[in-house]
mmCIF file of C-alpha atoms in Angstrom:
data_model
loop_
_atom_site.group_PDB
_atom_site.id
_atom_site.type_symbol
_atom_site.label_atom_id
_atom_site.label_comp_id
_atom_site.label_asym_id
_atom_site.label_seq_id
_atom_site.Cartn_x
_atom_site.Cartn_y
_atom_site.Cartn_z
ATOM 1 C CA MET E 1 8.546 5.305 83.380
ATOM 2 C CA PRO E 2 8.954 8.282 80.996
ATOM 3 C CA ARG E 3 12.070 8.186 78.851
ATOM 4 C CA LYS E 4 14.815 10.581 79.915
ATOM 5 C CA SER E 5 15.053 13.542 77.554
ATOM 6 C CA PRO E 6 18.229 13.821 75.483
ATOM 7 C CA LEU E 7 21.070 16.166 76.317
ATOM 8 C CA VAL E 8 20.580 19.481 74.551
ATOM 9 C CA ILE E 9 23.940 20.700 73.248
ATOM 10 C CA GLY E 10 24.498 24.237 72.002
ATOM 11 C CA HIS E 11 26.212 23.639 68.659
ATOM 12 C CA ARG E 12 29.064 26.191 68.633
ATOM 13 C CA GLY E 13 27.039 28.134 71.180
ATOM 14 C CA ALA E 14 23.813 29.662 69.892
ATOM 15 C CA PRO E 15 24.619 30.269 66.200
ATOM 16 C CA GLY E 16 20.985 30.725 65.287
ATOM 17 C CA TYR E 17 21.240 34.109 67.004
ATOM 18 C CA ARG E 18 24.926 35.102 67.177
ATOM 19 C CA PRO E 19 27.978 34.347 65.006
ATOM 20 C CA GLU E 20 29.185 30.869 65.934
ATOM 21 C CA HIS E 21 32.023 30.335 68.387
ATOM 22 C CA THR E 22 31.833 33.889 69.755
ATOM 23 C CA ARG E 23 31.609 34.828 73.413
ATOM 24 C CA SER E 24 28.039 36.091 73.025
ATOM 25 C CA SER E 25 27.050 32.883 71.220
ATOM 26 C CA TYR E 26 28.286 30.710 74.083
ATOM 27 C CA GLU E 27 26.932 32.964 76.824
ATOM 28 C CA LEU E 28 23.507 33.058 75.178
ATOM 29 C CA ALA E 29 23.434 29.261 74.915
ATOM 30 C CA LEU E 30 24.240 28.916 78.603
ATOM 31 C CA ALA E 31 21.532 31.425 79.516
ATOM 32 C CA MET E 32 18.999 29.527 77.371
ATOM 33 C CA GLY E 33 19.483 26.371 79.404
ATOM 34 C CA VAL E 34 21.673 23.978 77.406
ATOM 35 C CA ASP E 35 23.247 20.963 79.052
ATOM 36 C CA ALA E 36 26.521 21.556 77.201
ATOM 37 C CA VAL E 37 28.133 23.573 74.421
ATOM 38 C CA GLU E 38 30.276 22.360 71.548
ATOM 39 C CA PRO E 39 33.508 24.104 70.526
ATOM 40 C CA ASP E 40 35.407 22.921 67.416
ATOM 41 C CA VAL E 41 39.187 23.160 67.807
ATOM 42 C CA VAL E 42 41.910 23.852 65.253
ATOM 43 C CA ALA E 43 45.470 25.098 65.775
ATOM 44 C CA THR E 44 47.650 28.110 65.011
ATOM 45 C CA LYS E 45 51.245 27.897 63.778
ATOM 46 C CA ASP E 46 52.456 28.548 67.340
ATOM 47 C CA GLY E 47 50.363 25.778 68.871
ATOM 48 C CA VAL E 48 47.393 27.692 70.245
ATOM 49 C CA LEU E 49 44.030 25.931 69.996
ATOM 50 C CA VAL E 50 41.332 28.241 68.657
ATOM 51 C CA VAL E 51 37.623 27.549 68.211
ATOM 52 C CA ARG E 52 36.574 27.733 64.579
ATOM 53 C CA HIS E 53 34.312 25.573 62.448
ATOM 54 C CA GLU E 54 37.242 24.972 60.092
ATOM 55 C CA ASN E 55 40.907 25.889 59.842
ATOM 56 C CA GLU E 56 39.963 27.859 56.705
ATOM 57 C CA ILE E 57 38.583 31.109 58.155
ATOM 58 C CA SER E 58 37.546 33.359 55.267
ATOM 59 C CA GLY E 59 33.862 32.620 55.887
ATOM 60 C CA THR E 60 33.858 33.188 59.645
ATOM 61 C CA THR E 61 36.233 36.132 60.119
ATOM 62 C CA ASP E 62 37.106 39.470 58.505
ATOM 63 C CA VAL E 63 40.567 38.232 57.477
ATOM 64 C CA ALA E 64 39.942 39.230 53.832
ATOM 65 C CA ALA E 65 39.604 42.849 54.940
ATOM 66 C CA HIS E 66 43.138 42.919 56.376
ATOM 67 C CA PRO E 67 45.599 43.938 53.639
ATOM 68 C CA GLU E 68 48.524 42.903 55.828
ATOM 69 C CA PHE E 69 47.361 39.293 55.474
ATOM 70 C CA ALA E 70 46.569 39.337 51.752
ATOM 71 C CA ASP E 71 49.638 37.265 50.906
ATOM 72 C CA ARG E 72 48.507 34.471 53.243
ATOM 73 C CA ARG E 73 45.631 33.531 50.948
ATOM 74 C CA THR E 74 46.398 30.147 49.443
ATOM 75 C CA THR E 75 44.966 26.821 48.287
ATOM 76 C CA LYS E 76 45.445 23.635 50.310
ATOM 77 C CA ARG E 77 44.068 20.127 50.340
ATOM 78 C CA VAL E 78 42.362 19.418 53.659
ATOM 79 C CA ASP E 79 41.061 15.868 54.109
ATOM 80 C CA GLY E 80 41.337 15.395 50.351
ATOM 81 C CA GLU E 81 39.363 18.534 49.446
ATOM 82 C CA ALA E 82 40.927 21.593 47.772
ATOM 83 C CA LEU E 83 40.156 24.766 49.732
ATOM 84 C CA THR E 84 41.192 28.332 48.962
ATOM 85 C CA GLY E 85 41.394 30.991 51.646
ATOM 86 C CA TRP E 86 43.228 31.755 54.855
ATOM 87 C CA PHE E 87 44.184 28.984 57.289
ATOM 88 C CA THR E 88 44.729 29.147 61.041
ATOM 89 C CA GLU E 89 47.990 27.232 60.846
ATOM 90 C CA ASP E 90 49.528 30.084 58.821
ATOM 91 C CA PHE E 91 48.946 32.592 61.637
ATOM 92 C CA THR E 92 50.227 33.075 65.161
ATOM 93 C CA TRP E 93 47.690 33.570 67.922
ATOM 94 C CA ASP E 94 48.707 37.224 68.221
ATOM 95 C CA GLU E 95 47.843 37.710 64.552
ATOM 96 C CA LEU E 96 44.517 35.898 64.770
ATOM 97 C CA SER E 97 43.533 37.890 67.844
ATOM 98 C CA ILE E 98 43.320 40.980 65.614
ATOM 99 C CA LEU E 99 40.534 39.444 63.528
ATOM 100 C CA ARG E 100 36.810 39.735 64.223
ATOM 101 C CA SER E 101 34.119 37.111 63.759
ATOM 102 C CA ARG E 102 31.450 37.027 61.047
ATOM 103 C CA GLU E 103 28.239 35.072 60.533
ATOM 104 C CA ARG E 104 28.957 31.985 58.395
ATOM 105 C CA LEU E 105 25.434 31.838 56.887
ATOM 106 C CA PRO E 106 24.406 35.489 56.406
ATOM 107 C CA GLU E 107 21.877 34.662 53.697
ATOM 108 C CA VAL E 108 19.919 32.546 56.203
ATOM 109 C CA ARG E 109 20.701 34.284 59.492
ATOM 110 C CA LEU E 110 20.393 37.982 58.810
ATOM 111 C CA SER E 111 19.917 38.913 62.455
ATOM 112 C CA SER E 112 23.066 37.089 63.512
ATOM 113 C CA ALA E 113 24.988 38.783 60.703
ATOM 114 C CA SER E 114 24.178 42.155 62.298
ATOM 115 C CA PHE E 115 26.773 41.251 64.940
ATOM 116 C CA ASP E 116 29.566 40.894 62.351
ATOM 117 C CA GLY E 117 32.826 42.556 63.299
ATOM 118 C CA ALA E 118 31.988 42.959 66.977
ATOM 119 C CA GLN E 119 33.772 40.008 68.593
ATOM 120 C CA ALA E 120 37.214 38.458 68.607
ATOM 121 C CA ILE E 121 38.145 34.839 67.987
ATOM 122 C CA LEU E 122 38.258 32.675 71.113
ATOM 123 C CA ARG E 123 40.787 30.099 72.222
ATOM 124 C CA LEU E 124 39.723 26.756 73.672
ATOM 125 C CA VAL E 125 40.846 27.918 77.117
ATOM 126 C CA ASP E 126 38.537 30.937 76.803
ATOM 127 C CA VAL E 127 35.520 28.720 76.123
ATOM 128 C CA LEU E 128 36.388 26.439 79.047
ATOM 129 C CA ASP E 129 36.484 29.504 81.306
ATOM 130 C CA ILE E 130 33.151 30.787 79.929
ATOM 131 C CA VAL E 131 31.467 27.460 80.663
ATOM 132 C CA ARG E 132 32.968 27.169 84.147
ATOM 133 C CA GLU E 133 31.850 30.710 85.008
ATOM 134 C CA GLY E 134 28.444 30.135 83.400
ATOM 135 C CA SER E 135 27.870 27.017 85.503
ATOM 136 C CA VAL E 136 28.350 29.112 88.630
ATOM 137 C CA GLU E 137 26.217 31.986 87.337
ATOM 138 C CA HIS E 138 23.302 29.778 86.295
ATOM 139 C CA GLY E 139 23.545 27.371 89.224
ATOM 140 C CA ARG E 140 23.813 24.158 87.243
ATOM 141 C CA GLU E 141 26.530 21.901 85.887
ATOM 142 C CA ILE E 142 27.167 22.620 82.200
ATOM 143 C CA GLY E 143 29.369 20.437 80.052
ATOM 144 C CA VAL E 144 31.715 20.812 77.106
ATOM 145 C CA VAL E 145 31.532 18.665 73.977
ATOM 146 C CA LEU E 146 34.909 19.241 72.335
ATOM 147 C CA GLU E 147 35.176 18.426 68.634
ATOM 148 C CA VAL E 148 38.663 17.763 67.266
ATOM 149 C CA LYS E 149 38.889 18.918 63.641
ATOM 150 C CA HIS E 150 41.230 17.583 60.926
ATOM 151 C CA ALA E 151 43.657 15.776 63.237
ATOM 152 C CA THR E 152 45.288 13.751 60.453
ATOM 153 C CA TYR E 153 45.757 16.863 58.334
ATOM 154 C CA PHE E 154 47.371 18.769 61.196
ATOM 155 C CA GLU E 155 49.601 15.802 62.020
ATOM 156 C CA GLY E 156 50.749 15.839 58.401
ATOM 157 C CA ILE E 157 51.960 19.446 58.676
ATOM 158 C CA GLY E 158 53.770 18.836 61.954
ATOM 159 C CA ILE E 159 51.110 19.986 64.438
ATOM 160 C CA SER E 160 49.898 17.161 66.666
ATOM 161 C CA LEU E 161 46.565 18.131 68.206
ATOM 162 C CA ALA E 162 46.380 15.539 71.000
ATOM 163 C CA PRO E 163 49.165 16.995 73.183
ATOM 164 C CA LEU E 164 47.828 20.520 72.667
ATOM 165 C CA ILE E 165 44.347 19.441 73.737
ATOM 166 C CA GLU E 166 45.742 17.615 76.764
ATOM 167 C CA ARG E 167 47.746 20.719 77.714
ATOM 168 C CA ASP E 168 44.700 23.001 77.642
ATOM 169 C CA LEU E 169 42.314 20.573 79.333
ATOM 170 C CA ARG E 170 44.737 19.878 82.187
ATOM 171 C CA ALA E 171 45.588 23.554 82.659
ATOM 172 C CA SER E 172 41.882 24.408 82.805
ATOM 173 C CA GLY E 173 40.910 21.577 85.156
ATOM 174 C CA TRP E 174 38.787 19.715 82.581
ATOM 175 C CA ALA E 175 40.881 16.541 82.247
ATOM 176 C CA ASP E 176 40.262 14.636 85.483
ATOM 177 C CA GLY E 177 36.555 13.874 85.297
ATOM 178 C CA GLU E 178 35.358 16.451 87.814
ATOM 179 C CA LEU E 179 33.730 18.531 85.072
ATOM 180 C CA PRO E 180 31.459 17.035 82.371
ATOM 181 C CA LEU E 181 33.474 16.533 79.191
ATOM 182 C CA VAL E 182 32.769 14.773 75.913
ATOM 183 C CA ILE E 183 35.427 14.537 73.193
ATOM 184 C CA GLU E 184 34.291 13.821 69.651
ATOM 185 C CA SER E 185 35.851 13.548 66.219
ATOM 186 C CA PHE E 186 35.196 12.143 62.751
ATOM 187 C CA GLU E 187 38.603 10.451 63.157
ATOM 188 C CA SER E 188 38.935 7.638 65.681
ATOM 189 C CA THR E 189 42.739 7.845 65.744
ATOM 190 C CA VAL E 190 42.850 11.092 67.708
ATOM 191 C CA LEU E 191 40.165 9.832 70.092
ATOM 192 C CA GLY E 192 42.416 6.887 70.898
ATOM 193 C CA GLN E 193 45.409 9.170 71.377
ATOM 194 C CA LEU E 194 43.536 11.315 73.893
ATOM 195 C CA ARG E 195 42.201 8.290 75.726
ATOM 196 C CA GLU E 196 45.750 6.940 76.013
ATOM 197 C CA ARG E 197 46.823 10.276 77.520
ATOM 198 C CA GLY E 198 44.414 9.690 80.385
ATOM 199 C CA ILE E 199 41.905 12.419 79.601
ATOM 200 C CA SER E 200 38.750 11.509 81.522
ATOM 201 C CA ALA E 201 35.851 12.036 79.124
ATOM 202 C CA SER E 202 33.153 10.306 77.145
ATOM 203 C CA TYR E 203 34.507 9.585 73.676
ATOM 204 C CA ILE E 204 32.070 9.918 70.790
ATOM 205 C CA TYR E 205 32.751 8.911 67.179
ATOM 206 C CA LEU E 206 31.200 11.329 64.698
ATOM 207 C CA ILE E 207 29.533 9.682 61.696
ATOM 208 C CA GLU E 208 28.807 11.245 58.321
ATOM 209 C CA ALA E 209 25.929 9.987 56.178
ATOM 210 C CA GLY E 210 28.390 9.039 53.423
ATOM 211 C CA GLY E 211 32.083 8.553 52.727
ATOM 212 C CA ARG E 212 34.934 7.297 54.899
ATOM 213 C CA PRO E 213 36.812 8.786 57.868
ATOM 214 C CA TYR E 214 39.887 10.580 56.576
ATOM 215 C CA ASP E 215 42.337 9.016 59.016
ATOM 216 C CA GLN E 216 41.293 5.536 57.924
ATOM 217 C CA PHE E 217 41.242 6.476 54.255
ATOM 218 C CA ALA E 218 44.772 7.926 54.561
ATOM 219 C CA ALA E 219 45.957 4.655 56.080
ATOM 220 C CA HIS E 220 43.991 2.091 54.081
ATOM 221 C CA GLY E 221 42.567 3.792 51.003
ATOM 222 C CA THR E 222 39.307 2.372 49.703
ATOM 223 C CA ARG E 223 39.732 -0.658 51.983
ATOM 224 C CA ALA E 224 38.829 1.620 54.902
ATOM 225 C CA ARG E 225 35.400 0.976 56.390
ATOM 226 C CA THR E 226 32.755 3.460 55.327
ATOM 227 C CA TYR E 227 30.778 5.512 57.822
ATOM 228 C CA LYS E 228 27.637 3.694 56.688
ATOM 229 C CA ALA E 229 29.195 0.316 57.492
ATOM 230 C CA THR E 230 30.328 1.622 60.867
ATOM 231 C CA VAL E 231 26.724 1.925 62.099
ATOM 232 C CA GLU E 232 25.796 -1.563 60.927
ATOM 233 C CA PRO E 233 25.857 -4.275 63.625
ATOM 234 C CA LYS E 234 29.379 -5.549 62.779
ATOM 235 C CA GLY E 235 30.761 -2.014 62.730
ATOM 236 C CA LEU E 236 29.145 -1.186 66.060
ATOM 237 C CA ASP E 237 30.538 -4.412 67.533
ATOM 238 C CA ASP E 238 34.023 -3.230 66.643
ATOM 239 C CA LEU E 239 33.505 0.122 68.379
ATOM 240 C CA VAL E 240 32.690 -1.403 71.759
ATOM 241 C CA GLY E 241 35.526 -0.747 74.177
ATOM 242 C CA SER E 242 37.173 1.951 72.078
ATOM 243 C CA VAL E 243 34.502 4.676 72.206
ATOM 244 C CA ASP E 244 31.471 5.398 74.375
ATOM 245 C CA GLY E 245 29.115 6.246 71.567
ATOM 246 C CA ILE E 246 28.462 7.648 68.126
ATOM 247 C CA SER E 247 27.070 10.931 66.830
ATOM 248 C CA VAL E 248 25.297 10.598 63.500
ATOM 249 C CA ASP E 249 24.028 12.947 60.823
ATOM 250 C CA LYS E 250 20.336 13.442 61.613
ATOM 251 C CA LYS E 251 19.270 12.241 58.166
ATOM 252 C CA MET E 252 20.462 8.785 59.163
ATOM 253 C CA LEU E 253 17.942 8.769 62.029
ATOM 254 C CA LEU E 254 15.230 10.210 59.786
ATOM 255 C CA ALA E 255 15.632 7.396 57.250
ATOM 256 C CA ARG E 256 12.641 5.086 57.517
ATOM 257 C CA GLY E 257 13.301 1.708 59.060
ATOM 258 C CA ASN E 258 16.719 2.520 60.496
ATOM 259 C CA THR E 259 17.667 0.744 63.736
ATOM 260 C CA ILE E 260 20.793 2.727 64.580
ATOM 261 C CA VAL E 261 19.774 3.814 68.081
ATOM 262 C CA ALA E 262 18.453 0.410 69.114
ATOM 263 C CA ASP E 263 21.497 -1.373 67.700
ATOM 264 C CA ALA E 264 23.911 1.009 69.444
ATOM 265 C CA HIS E 265 22.056 0.884 72.761
ATOM 266 C CA ALA E 266 22.082 -2.915 72.638
ATOM 267 C CA ARG E 267 25.865 -2.685 72.662
ATOM 268 C CA GLY E 268 26.058 -0.089 75.434
ATOM 269 C CA LEU E 269 26.840 2.777 73.072
ATOM 270 C CA GLN E 270 25.261 6.224 73.319
ATOM 271 C CA VAL E 271 23.857 7.954 70.234
ATOM 272 C CA PHE E 272 23.943 11.713 69.588
ATOM 273 C CA THR E 273 22.730 13.437 66.441
ATOM 274 C CA TRP E 274 23.506 16.659 64.554
ATOM 275 C CA THR E 275 22.238 19.219 63.799
ATOM 276 C CA CYS E 276 18.656 20.193 64.698
ATOM 277 C CA ARG E 277 17.834 23.489 62.978
ATOM 278 C CA PRO E 278 14.414 25.033 62.349
ATOM 279 C CA GLU E 279 15.024 26.807 59.034
ATOM 280 C CA ASN E 280 13.679 25.331 55.799
ATOM 281 C CA ARG E 281 17.181 25.179 54.339
ATOM 282 C CA PHE E 282 18.169 22.531 56.869
ATOM 283 C CA LEU E 283 14.968 20.517 57.184
ATOM 284 C CA THR E 284 14.333 17.382 55.169
ATOM 285 C CA ALA E 285 11.959 18.039 52.279
ATOM 286 C CA GLU E 286 8.775 16.704 53.873
ATOM 287 C CA PHE E 287 9.071 19.157 56.773
ATOM 288 C CA ARG E 288 9.799 22.352 54.821
ATOM 289 C CA GLY E 289 7.233 25.145 54.763
ATOM 290 C CA ALA E 290 6.544 28.379 52.918
ATOM 291 C CA GLY E 291 8.579 31.568 53.138
ATOM 292 C CA GLY E 292 12.002 30.757 51.737
ATOM 293 C CA LYS E 293 15.186 29.163 53.053
ATOM 294 C CA GLU E 294 15.450 31.366 56.122
ATOM 295 C CA ALA E 295 11.839 30.810 57.285
ATOM 296 C CA TYR E 296 11.060 28.208 59.919
ATOM 297 C CA GLY E 297 9.424 25.068 58.626
ATOM 298 C CA ASP E 298 7.676 22.300 60.565
ATOM 299 C CA TYR E 299 10.791 21.658 62.600
ATOM 300 C CA GLU E 300 8.829 20.246 65.539
ATOM 301 C CA ALA E 301 7.578 17.382 63.364
ATOM 302 C CA GLU E 302 11.122 16.561 62.243
ATOM 303 C CA TRP E 303 12.488 16.855 65.754
ATOM 304 C CA GLY E 304 9.685 14.625 66.984
ATOM 305 C CA VAL E 305 10.932 11.795 64.788
ATOM 306 C CA ILE E 306 14.409 12.298 66.243
ATOM 307 C CA ALA E 307 13.144 12.414 69.837
ATOM 308 C CA ARG E 308 11.106 9.230 69.402
ATOM 309 C CA SER E 309 14.193 7.391 68.169
ATOM 310 C CA GLY E 310 15.471 7.379 71.764
ATOM 311 C CA VAL E 311 18.602 9.401 70.964
ATOM 312 C CA ASP E 312 20.799 10.424 73.932
ATOM 313 C CA GLY E 313 21.889 13.875 72.781
ATOM 314 C CA VAL E 314 20.971 16.484 70.168
ATOM 315 C CA PHE E 315 22.994 19.374 68.782
ATOM 316 C CA VAL E 316 20.945 22.521 68.254
ATOM 317 C CA ASP E 317 21.646 25.948 66.747
ATOM 318 C CA HIS E 318 18.711 27.597 68.572
ATOM 319 C CA PRO E 319 19.103 26.517 72.213
ATOM 320 C CA ASP E 320 15.826 28.041 73.404
ATOM 321 C CA LEU E 321 13.867 26.042 70.816
ATOM 322 C CA GLY E 322 15.876 22.900 71.546
ATOM 323 C CA VAL E 323 15.388 23.122 75.306
ATOM 324 C CA ALA E 324 11.681 23.856 74.953
ATOM 325 C CA PHE E 325 11.079 20.981 72.555
ATOM 326 C CA PHE E 326 13.314 18.156 73.749
ATOM 327 C CA ARG E 327 12.499 18.669 77.428
ATOM 328 C CA SER E 328 8.753 18.951 76.906
#
């Protein structure tokens, strides 16, 4: 029997063509045939969940062009890293709703950058509505893969993300298992909190190629298990029963001789990978071509290695390319 093709997930919508996390980005992804889309969630000071790649928003909004917010620029340590800019938790939702979205990678995605300034920031509830309406419009069930960002950091400043996520999922009808939902995070603590709250979803543990999860590092320091050790057999054993799968940096699957997918599948765990992009800047060296960072390289060869690994889901920035390749 032919192997089932992996889920194709629009990573923040269709950011290869539109600024990420905007209405047009999500609507384009749905129209291009994705199985699901992935919003990242962070919080405002008044407890509204907004979809942004990070809580620091200078690179994805026009906040720097608003003189009334100039005094909000500051430096903070988020997950141990010093960042300077403007942060969602220093704004109310009413204030953030004034801002407009910008392309995060304008030097690579010039066409997407032409849409700068045209669209407002979305809340999580807005994305859930877009997907529900898109499922009806396109006549197929489309899922949401919700990524929880910086949960330990937000907890440390008095904003607990789990109850806010539960509130929005229940209010939108996404919490009871009737609609396809995946919840993912680089921090297992918040996944456990949401599971304990009875949110019906598949829970996926995000895995970096290096380092340690911040929640575990905050609790245990250098005794915390590394991400690399987490995908070794003993680490995978310890995940069974607490999560439904892992989502790994694609370079881990591209490393010769790795057995991550087989080892996870042997334990009943799914494996997703991020992020499949066609531009030279994001391809591993052997698959890059001529024409500069923004030109497409031999992405099909790289994606072929990923597809042959038997992975269960792939995150893509160009949904049309992802659907055409991974379903072929």
